[in-house]
XYZ file of C-alpha atoms in Angstrom:
509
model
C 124.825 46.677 72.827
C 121.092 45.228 73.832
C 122.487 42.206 72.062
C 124.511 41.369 74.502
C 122.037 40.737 76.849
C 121.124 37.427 77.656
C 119.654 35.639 80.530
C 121.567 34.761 83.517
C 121.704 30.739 84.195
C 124.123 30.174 86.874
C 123.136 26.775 86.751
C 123.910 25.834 83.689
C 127.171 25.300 81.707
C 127.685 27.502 78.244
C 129.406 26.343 75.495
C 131.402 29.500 73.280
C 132.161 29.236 69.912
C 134.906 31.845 69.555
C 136.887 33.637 67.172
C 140.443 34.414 68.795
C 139.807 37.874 68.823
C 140.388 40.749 71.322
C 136.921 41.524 71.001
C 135.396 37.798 71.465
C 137.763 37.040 74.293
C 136.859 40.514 76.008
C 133.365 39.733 76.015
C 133.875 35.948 76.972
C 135.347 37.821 80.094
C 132.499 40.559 80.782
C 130.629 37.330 81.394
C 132.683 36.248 84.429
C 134.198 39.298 86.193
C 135.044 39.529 89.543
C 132.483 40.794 92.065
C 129.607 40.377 89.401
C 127.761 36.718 89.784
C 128.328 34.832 86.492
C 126.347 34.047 83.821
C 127.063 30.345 83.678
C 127.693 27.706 86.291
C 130.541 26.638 83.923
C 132.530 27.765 80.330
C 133.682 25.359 77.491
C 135.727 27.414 75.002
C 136.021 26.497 71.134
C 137.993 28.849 69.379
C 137.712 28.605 65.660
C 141.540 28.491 65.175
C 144.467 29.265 66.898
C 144.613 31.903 70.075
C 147.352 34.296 69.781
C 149.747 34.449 73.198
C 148.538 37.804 74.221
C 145.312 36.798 74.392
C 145.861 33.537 76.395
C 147.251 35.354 78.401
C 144.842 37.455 78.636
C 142.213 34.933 79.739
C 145.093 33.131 82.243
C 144.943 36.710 84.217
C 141.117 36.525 84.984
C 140.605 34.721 88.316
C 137.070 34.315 87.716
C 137.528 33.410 84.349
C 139.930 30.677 85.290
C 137.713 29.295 87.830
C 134.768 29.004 85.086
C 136.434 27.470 82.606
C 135.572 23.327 81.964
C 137.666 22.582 78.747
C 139.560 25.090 76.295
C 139.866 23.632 72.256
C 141.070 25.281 68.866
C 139.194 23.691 66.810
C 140.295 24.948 63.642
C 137.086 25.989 61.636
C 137.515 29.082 60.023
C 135.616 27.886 56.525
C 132.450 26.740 55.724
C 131.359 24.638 53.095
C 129.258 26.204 50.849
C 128.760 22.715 48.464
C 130.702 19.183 49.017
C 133.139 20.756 46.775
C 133.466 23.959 47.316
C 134.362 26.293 50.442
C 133.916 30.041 51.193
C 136.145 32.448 54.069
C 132.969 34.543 54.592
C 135.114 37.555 53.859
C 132.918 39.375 51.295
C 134.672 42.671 52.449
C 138.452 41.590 51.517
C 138.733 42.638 47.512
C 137.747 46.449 49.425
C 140.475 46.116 51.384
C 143.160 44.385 49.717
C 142.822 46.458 46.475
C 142.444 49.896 47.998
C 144.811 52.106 47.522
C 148.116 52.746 49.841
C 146.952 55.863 51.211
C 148.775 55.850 54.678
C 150.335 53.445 57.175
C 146.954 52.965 58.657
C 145.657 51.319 55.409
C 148.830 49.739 55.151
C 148.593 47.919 57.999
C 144.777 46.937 57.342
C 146.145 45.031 54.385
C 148.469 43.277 55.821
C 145.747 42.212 59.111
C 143.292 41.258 55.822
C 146.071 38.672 54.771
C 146.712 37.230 57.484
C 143.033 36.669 58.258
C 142.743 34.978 54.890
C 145.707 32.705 55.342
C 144.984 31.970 58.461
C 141.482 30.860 57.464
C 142.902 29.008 55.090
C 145.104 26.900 57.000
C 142.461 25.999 59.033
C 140.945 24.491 55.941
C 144.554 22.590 55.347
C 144.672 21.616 59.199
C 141.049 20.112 58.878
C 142.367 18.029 55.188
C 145.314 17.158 57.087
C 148.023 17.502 54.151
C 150.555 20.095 53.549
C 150.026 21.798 50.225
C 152.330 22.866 47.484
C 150.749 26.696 46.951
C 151.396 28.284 43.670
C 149.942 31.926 42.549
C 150.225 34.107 39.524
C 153.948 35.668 39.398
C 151.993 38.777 38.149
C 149.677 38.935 41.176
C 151.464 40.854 44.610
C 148.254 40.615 46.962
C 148.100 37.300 46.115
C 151.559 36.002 46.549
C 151.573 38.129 49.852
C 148.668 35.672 51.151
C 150.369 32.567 49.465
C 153.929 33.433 51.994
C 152.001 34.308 55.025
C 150.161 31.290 54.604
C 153.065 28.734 53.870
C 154.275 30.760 57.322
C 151.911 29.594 59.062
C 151.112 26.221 57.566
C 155.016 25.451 58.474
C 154.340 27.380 62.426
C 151.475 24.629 62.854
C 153.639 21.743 61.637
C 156.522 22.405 63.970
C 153.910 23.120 66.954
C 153.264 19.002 67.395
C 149.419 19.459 66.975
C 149.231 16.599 64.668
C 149.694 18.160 61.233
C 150.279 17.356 58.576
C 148.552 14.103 60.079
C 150.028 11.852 57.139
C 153.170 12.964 55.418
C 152.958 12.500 51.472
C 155.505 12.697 48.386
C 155.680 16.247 46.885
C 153.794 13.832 43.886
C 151.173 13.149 46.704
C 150.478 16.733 47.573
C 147.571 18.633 47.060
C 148.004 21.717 45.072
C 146.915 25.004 46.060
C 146.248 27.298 43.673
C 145.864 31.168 45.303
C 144.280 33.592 42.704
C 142.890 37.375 43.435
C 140.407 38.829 41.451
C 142.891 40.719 38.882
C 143.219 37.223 37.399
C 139.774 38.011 35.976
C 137.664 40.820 36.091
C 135.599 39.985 33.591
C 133.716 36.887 34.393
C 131.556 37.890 37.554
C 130.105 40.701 35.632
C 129.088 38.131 32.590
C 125.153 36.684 32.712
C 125.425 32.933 33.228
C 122.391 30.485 32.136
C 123.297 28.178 34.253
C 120.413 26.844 36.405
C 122.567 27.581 40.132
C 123.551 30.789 38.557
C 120.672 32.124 37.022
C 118.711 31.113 39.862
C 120.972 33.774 41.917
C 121.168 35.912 39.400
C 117.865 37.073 38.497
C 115.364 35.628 41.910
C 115.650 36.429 45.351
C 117.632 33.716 47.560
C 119.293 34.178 50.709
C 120.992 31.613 52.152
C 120.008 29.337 50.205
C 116.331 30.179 50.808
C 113.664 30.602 48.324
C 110.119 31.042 48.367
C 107.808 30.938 45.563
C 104.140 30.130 44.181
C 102.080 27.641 43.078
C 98.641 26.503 42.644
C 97.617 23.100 44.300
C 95.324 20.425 43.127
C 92.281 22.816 44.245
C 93.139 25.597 42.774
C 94.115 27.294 45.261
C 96.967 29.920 45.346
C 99.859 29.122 47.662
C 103.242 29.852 48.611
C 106.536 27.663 49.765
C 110.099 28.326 51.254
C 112.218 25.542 50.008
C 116.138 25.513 49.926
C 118.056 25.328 46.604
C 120.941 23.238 48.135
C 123.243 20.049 48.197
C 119.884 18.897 50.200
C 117.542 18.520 47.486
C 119.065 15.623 44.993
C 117.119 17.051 41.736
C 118.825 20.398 42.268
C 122.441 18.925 42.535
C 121.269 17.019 39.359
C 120.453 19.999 37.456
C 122.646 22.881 39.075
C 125.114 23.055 36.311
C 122.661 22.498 33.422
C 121.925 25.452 30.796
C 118.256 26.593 30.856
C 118.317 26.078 27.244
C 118.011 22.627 28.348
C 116.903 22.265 31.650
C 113.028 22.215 30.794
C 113.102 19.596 28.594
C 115.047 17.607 30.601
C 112.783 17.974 33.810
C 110.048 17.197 31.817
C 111.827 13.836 30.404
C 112.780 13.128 33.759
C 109.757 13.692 35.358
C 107.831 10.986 33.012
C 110.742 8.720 33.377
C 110.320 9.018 36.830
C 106.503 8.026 36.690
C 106.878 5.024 34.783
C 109.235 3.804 36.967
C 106.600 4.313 40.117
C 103.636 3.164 38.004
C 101.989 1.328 40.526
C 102.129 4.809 43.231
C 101.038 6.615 40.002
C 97.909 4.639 39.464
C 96.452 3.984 42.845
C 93.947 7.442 41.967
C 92.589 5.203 39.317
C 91.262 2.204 41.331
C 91.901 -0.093 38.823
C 94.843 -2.239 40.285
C 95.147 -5.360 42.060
C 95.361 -5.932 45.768
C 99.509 -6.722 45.099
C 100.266 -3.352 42.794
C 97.904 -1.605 45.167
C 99.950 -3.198 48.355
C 103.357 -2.121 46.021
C 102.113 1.497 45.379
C 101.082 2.349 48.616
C 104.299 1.014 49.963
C 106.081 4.052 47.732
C 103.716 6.987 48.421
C 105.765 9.268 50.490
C 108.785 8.972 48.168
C 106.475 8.933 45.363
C 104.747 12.933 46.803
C 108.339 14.175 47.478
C 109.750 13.526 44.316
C 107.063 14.817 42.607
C 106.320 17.973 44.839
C 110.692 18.496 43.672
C 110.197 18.429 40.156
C 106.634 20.309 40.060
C 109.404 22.808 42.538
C 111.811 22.802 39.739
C 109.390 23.009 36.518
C 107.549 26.380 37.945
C 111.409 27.850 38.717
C 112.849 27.020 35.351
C 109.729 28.529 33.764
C 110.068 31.716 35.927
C 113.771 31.966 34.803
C 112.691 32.076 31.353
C 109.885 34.358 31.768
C 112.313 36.871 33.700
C 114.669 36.162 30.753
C 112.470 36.912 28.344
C 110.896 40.098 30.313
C 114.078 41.565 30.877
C 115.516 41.572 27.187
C 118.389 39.583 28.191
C 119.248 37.746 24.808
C 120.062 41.036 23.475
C 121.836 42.057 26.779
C 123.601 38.595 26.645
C 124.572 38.864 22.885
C 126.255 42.031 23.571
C 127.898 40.953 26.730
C 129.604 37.749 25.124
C 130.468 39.632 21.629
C 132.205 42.073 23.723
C 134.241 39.296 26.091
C 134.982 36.814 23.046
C 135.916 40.167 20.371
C 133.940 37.640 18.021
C 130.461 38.289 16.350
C 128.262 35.299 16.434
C 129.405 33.926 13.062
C 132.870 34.250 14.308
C 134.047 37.236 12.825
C 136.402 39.838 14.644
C 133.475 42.260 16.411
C 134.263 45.627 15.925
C 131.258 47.934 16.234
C 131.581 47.181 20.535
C 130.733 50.991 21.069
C 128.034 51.501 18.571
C 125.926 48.569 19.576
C 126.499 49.880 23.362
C 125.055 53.237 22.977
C 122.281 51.705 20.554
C 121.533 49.068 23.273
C 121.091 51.787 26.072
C 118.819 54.275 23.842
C 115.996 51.296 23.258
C 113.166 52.560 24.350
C 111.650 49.122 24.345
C 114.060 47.766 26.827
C 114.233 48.500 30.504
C 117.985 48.070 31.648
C 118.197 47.466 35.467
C 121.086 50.016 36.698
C 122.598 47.028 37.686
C 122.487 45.742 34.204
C 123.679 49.514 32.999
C 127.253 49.105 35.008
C 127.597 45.362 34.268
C 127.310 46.776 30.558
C 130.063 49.332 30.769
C 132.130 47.818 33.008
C 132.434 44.679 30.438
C 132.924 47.221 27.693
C 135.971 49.361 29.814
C 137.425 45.610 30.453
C 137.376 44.300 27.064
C 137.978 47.352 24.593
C 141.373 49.368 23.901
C 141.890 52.379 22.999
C 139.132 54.126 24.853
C 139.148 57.908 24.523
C 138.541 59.560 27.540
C 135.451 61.813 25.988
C 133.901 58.838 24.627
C 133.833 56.964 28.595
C 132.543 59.921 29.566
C 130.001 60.235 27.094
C 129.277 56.342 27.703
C 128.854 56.531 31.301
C 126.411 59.502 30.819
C 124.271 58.053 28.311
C 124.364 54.470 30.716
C 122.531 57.238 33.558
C 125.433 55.964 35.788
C 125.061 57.744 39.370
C 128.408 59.527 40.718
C 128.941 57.453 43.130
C 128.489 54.260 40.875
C 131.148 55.420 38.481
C 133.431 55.693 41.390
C 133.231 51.945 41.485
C 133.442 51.282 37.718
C 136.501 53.842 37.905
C 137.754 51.604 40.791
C 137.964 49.204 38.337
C 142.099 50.306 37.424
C 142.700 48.648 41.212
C 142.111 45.696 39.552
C 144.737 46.013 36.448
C 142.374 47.266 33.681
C 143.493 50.572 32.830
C 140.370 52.659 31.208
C 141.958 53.289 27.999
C 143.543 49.915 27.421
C 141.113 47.696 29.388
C 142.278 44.157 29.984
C 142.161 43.310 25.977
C 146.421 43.471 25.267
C 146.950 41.409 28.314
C 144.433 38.383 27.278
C 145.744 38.543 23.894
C 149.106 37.119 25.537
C 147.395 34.756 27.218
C 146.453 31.181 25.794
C 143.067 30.986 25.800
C 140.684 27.821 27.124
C 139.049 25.767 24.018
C 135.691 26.648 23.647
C 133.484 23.912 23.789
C 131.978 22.442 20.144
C 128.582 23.354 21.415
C 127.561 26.521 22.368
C 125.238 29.073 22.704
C 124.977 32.303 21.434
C 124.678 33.740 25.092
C 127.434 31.803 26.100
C 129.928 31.965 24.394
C 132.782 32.889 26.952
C 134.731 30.521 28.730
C 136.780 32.190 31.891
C 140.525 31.414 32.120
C 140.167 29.827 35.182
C 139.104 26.942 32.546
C 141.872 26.918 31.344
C 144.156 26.862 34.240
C 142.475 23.816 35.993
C 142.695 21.992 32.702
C 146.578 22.470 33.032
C 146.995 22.103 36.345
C 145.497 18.911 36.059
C 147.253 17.479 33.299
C 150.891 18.717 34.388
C 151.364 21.775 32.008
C 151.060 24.862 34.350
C 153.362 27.345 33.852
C 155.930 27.374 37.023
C 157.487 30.443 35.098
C 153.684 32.196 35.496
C 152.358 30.369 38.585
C 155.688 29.799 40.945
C 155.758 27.659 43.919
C 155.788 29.207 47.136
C 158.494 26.778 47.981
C 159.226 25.000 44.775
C 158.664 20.861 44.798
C 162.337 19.269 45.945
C 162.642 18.163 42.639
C 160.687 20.041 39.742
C 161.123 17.060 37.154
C 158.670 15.188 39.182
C 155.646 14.387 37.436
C 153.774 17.412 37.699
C 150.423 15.524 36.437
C 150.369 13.383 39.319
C 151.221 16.261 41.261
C 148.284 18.627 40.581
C 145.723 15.675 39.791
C 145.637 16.146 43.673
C 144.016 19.852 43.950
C 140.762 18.442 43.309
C 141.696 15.342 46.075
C 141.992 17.309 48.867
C 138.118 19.063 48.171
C 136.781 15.639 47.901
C 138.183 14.116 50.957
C 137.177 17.619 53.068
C 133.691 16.855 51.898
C 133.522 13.369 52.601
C 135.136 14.430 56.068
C 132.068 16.900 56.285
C 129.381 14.596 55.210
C 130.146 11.565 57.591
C 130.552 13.488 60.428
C 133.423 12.261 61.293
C 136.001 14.787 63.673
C 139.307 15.709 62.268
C 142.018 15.853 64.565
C 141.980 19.492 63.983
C 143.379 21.580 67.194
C 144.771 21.236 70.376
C 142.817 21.187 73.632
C 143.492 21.414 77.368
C 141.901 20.959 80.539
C 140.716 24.222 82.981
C 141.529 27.070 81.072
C 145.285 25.880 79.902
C 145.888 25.422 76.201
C 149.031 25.992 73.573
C 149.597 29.386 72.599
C 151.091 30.589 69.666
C 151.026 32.930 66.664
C 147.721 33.920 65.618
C 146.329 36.516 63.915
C 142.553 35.563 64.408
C 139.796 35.828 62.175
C 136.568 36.254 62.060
């Protein structure tokens, strides 16, 4: 494609970042074929894990290729950190694949390419930590334990191949726990609104990558507009990120005079009051002083946008609904019973416009949580909802995922314990997911090996399990510690001129 394109520079050196794919490596080598002048005066190569054989090989055969190449590395990198603490595969198209059904061979074998992509993303992650895990999954959960054994595969592949892992070796007490969940485990929660600041803020305004823009009027009245980024680099938003907007504003708002007693002197300087010394003291503080304030002025117009699109878009009553029908508890606590009714009244108000998106997050919640739906009365449901045909395929789709549409999910959670709700709640959030629930017993010791087995069980199980699984949350912190210094893992093997250590690899990308 035109993409492809670039400008020649023979006399400069390129640096690839690669993903061992036939389709990366093949165009690595368009760019230095024989009889065609190359691109580059030299090639450094950075795969972002390991290269299979076959491909090494591949490269090894290309003369010119050879001849270009400066230094060859696997570097290991097939995650990114989305926050200090948490990481993302950038595989938003896996749940398609994973949970479609067997159809033919062909599909077949896309699964099975899908897992090993994940797993081998994910040792990448365990390569960069530099500890072994103990990897545990739901006994009830196929896809997942499939991913759990072709990762321990591999994991065990990388610590035979002398490329420095695991780089410390640690008591199965020591060990950080991995715990490998598909979305069966819980179908539920995604489809839930949160009030959360993070979430709602990605819920209900339009960011991409982290990018917002939005409007305000400055000190002359004038109307303007800003791109800011709602990340780990603006402190205030860290601060309030996990904060319910029930009490975000007033929070900001104590905050924000805390904040300007505690800069007084910056504060007063418009007044011309002060004394040469708390003028020399304010003035020292200025561009702190504008920064902070220009974040929470930021932060104070969002959270009031939030509510107003709240509030505009009828979600209390959407809410309500949502988390009577995910709790089977009315507000007062009693067993909620009328799921159906109060669906079809909800959707027939007049008064409230339902986004289509809202519509299917509606009746997929209520084919999740209910029993005993009748088939006329789903089809009834999904009419009145104005569902499009090729939107109820997806709601239908929902059975890949263990909630059969007369039964939903509601027998199943029965049987499981549930997480303690919190003391204080509100009436919009009510839920609490079961992955709660699980990290709470992870941590403390009293997971379920019979429900969540090892991939290869601890050599003793009587170990303290506490200390054990303490550790899951170890290994997040130290990656992004690793991450923030900028300190280099020992995370690959490298070569000189186009040489390097092959082995089993299924790329990723």
């Amino acid at each position: 494609g035109n993409y492809l394109r670039r400008q020649p520079l023979p006399a400069l050196p390129a640096l690839y970042l690669l993903t061992p794919t036939v389709e990366s490596v093949n165009r690595f080598l368009d760019d230095f074929r024989e009889k065609k002048p190359p691109l580059y005066a030299r090639a450094h190569l950075f795969f972002t894990s390991r290269i299979s054989d076959a491909l090494l090989a591949k490269i090894k055969n290309s003369a010119a290729a050879m001849r270009a190449i400066g230094s060859f590395k696997e570097l290991n990198l097939e995650f990114a950190l989305a926050e200090a603490n948490v990481f993302t595969l950038n595989k938003p198209d896996a749940l398609t694949t994973l949970f479609c059904d067997d159809a033919n061979a062909s599909v077949s074998a896309l699964k099975l390419q899908e897992q090993h992509r994940i797993a081998n993303s994910l040792a990448t992650l365990f390569v960069a930590l530099g500890d072994m895990p103990l990897i545990r999954f739901p006994s009830t959960a196929p896809r997942a334990a499939a991913v759990a054994s072709v990762l321990q595969d591999k994991l065990d592949g990388l610590s035979r191949d002398a490329v420095g892992f695991p780089s410390r070796i640690l008591t199965d007490a020591e060990r950080p726990l991995l715990l490998l969940l598909d979305r069966s485990f819980d179908a539920l929660s995604p489809l839930l609104h949160e009030y959360t600041y993070q979430a709602m803020v990605h819920d209900l305004l339009q960011v991409h990558d982290d990018r917002y823009k939005y409007s305000y009027t400055s000190n002359n009245n004038q109307k303007l507009s800003k791109e800011v980024l709602l990340n780990e680099t603006d402190p205030l938003f860290v601060k309030y990120r996990h904060m319910h907007i029930a009490d975000l504003g007033q929070r900001l708002h104590v905050d924000y005079k805390q904040f300007i007693a505690e800069n007084k002197e910056t504060a007063d300087l418009n007044k011309g009051d002060q004394d040469m010394r708390a003028m020399r003291t304010g003035l020292q503080g200025v561009q702190r002083f504008q920064e902070q304030t220009g974040r929470y002025s930021m932060h104070i117009s969002i959270a009031e946008e939030l509510v107003k699109r709240y509030n505009g878009a009828g979600l209390e009553q959407i809410s309500i609904l949502e988390q009577s029908m995910a709790v089977g508890e009315e507000i007062n606590g009693k067993p909620y019973r009328t799921a159906m009714a109060d669906l079809r009244a909800l959707l027939a108000k007049d008064d409230l416009l339902l986004s289509p998106e809202d519509r299917m997050r509606l009746v997929m919640i209520y084919m999740i949580t209910q029993e005993n739906i009748k088939q006329e009365d789903r089809r009834l449901l999904l009419e009145e909802a104005g569902i499009a045909p090729e939107d109820q395929v997806a709601i239908l789709a929902l059975f890949n995922l263990g909630v059969t549409l007369q039964q939903g999910v509601g027998a199943r959670r029965k049987e499981s314990k549930p997480a303690e709700k919190p003391q204080d709640t509100y009436d919009v959030s009510r839920y609490v997911p079961p992955l709660r629930r699980l990290m709470e017993e992870a941590a403390t010791g009293a997971l379920s090996v019979g429900e969540f087995p090892f991939v290869r069980a601890p050599t003793t199980l009587g170990m303290d399990q506490a200390s054990s699984e303490v550790n899951s949350a170890t290994g997040l912190n130290k990656l992004a510690t690793w991450a923030s210094s900028g300190s280099r893992a020992k995370t690959g093997t490298e070569s000189g001129g186009g040489g390097g250590s092959g082995g089993s690899g299924d790329g990723g990308g």
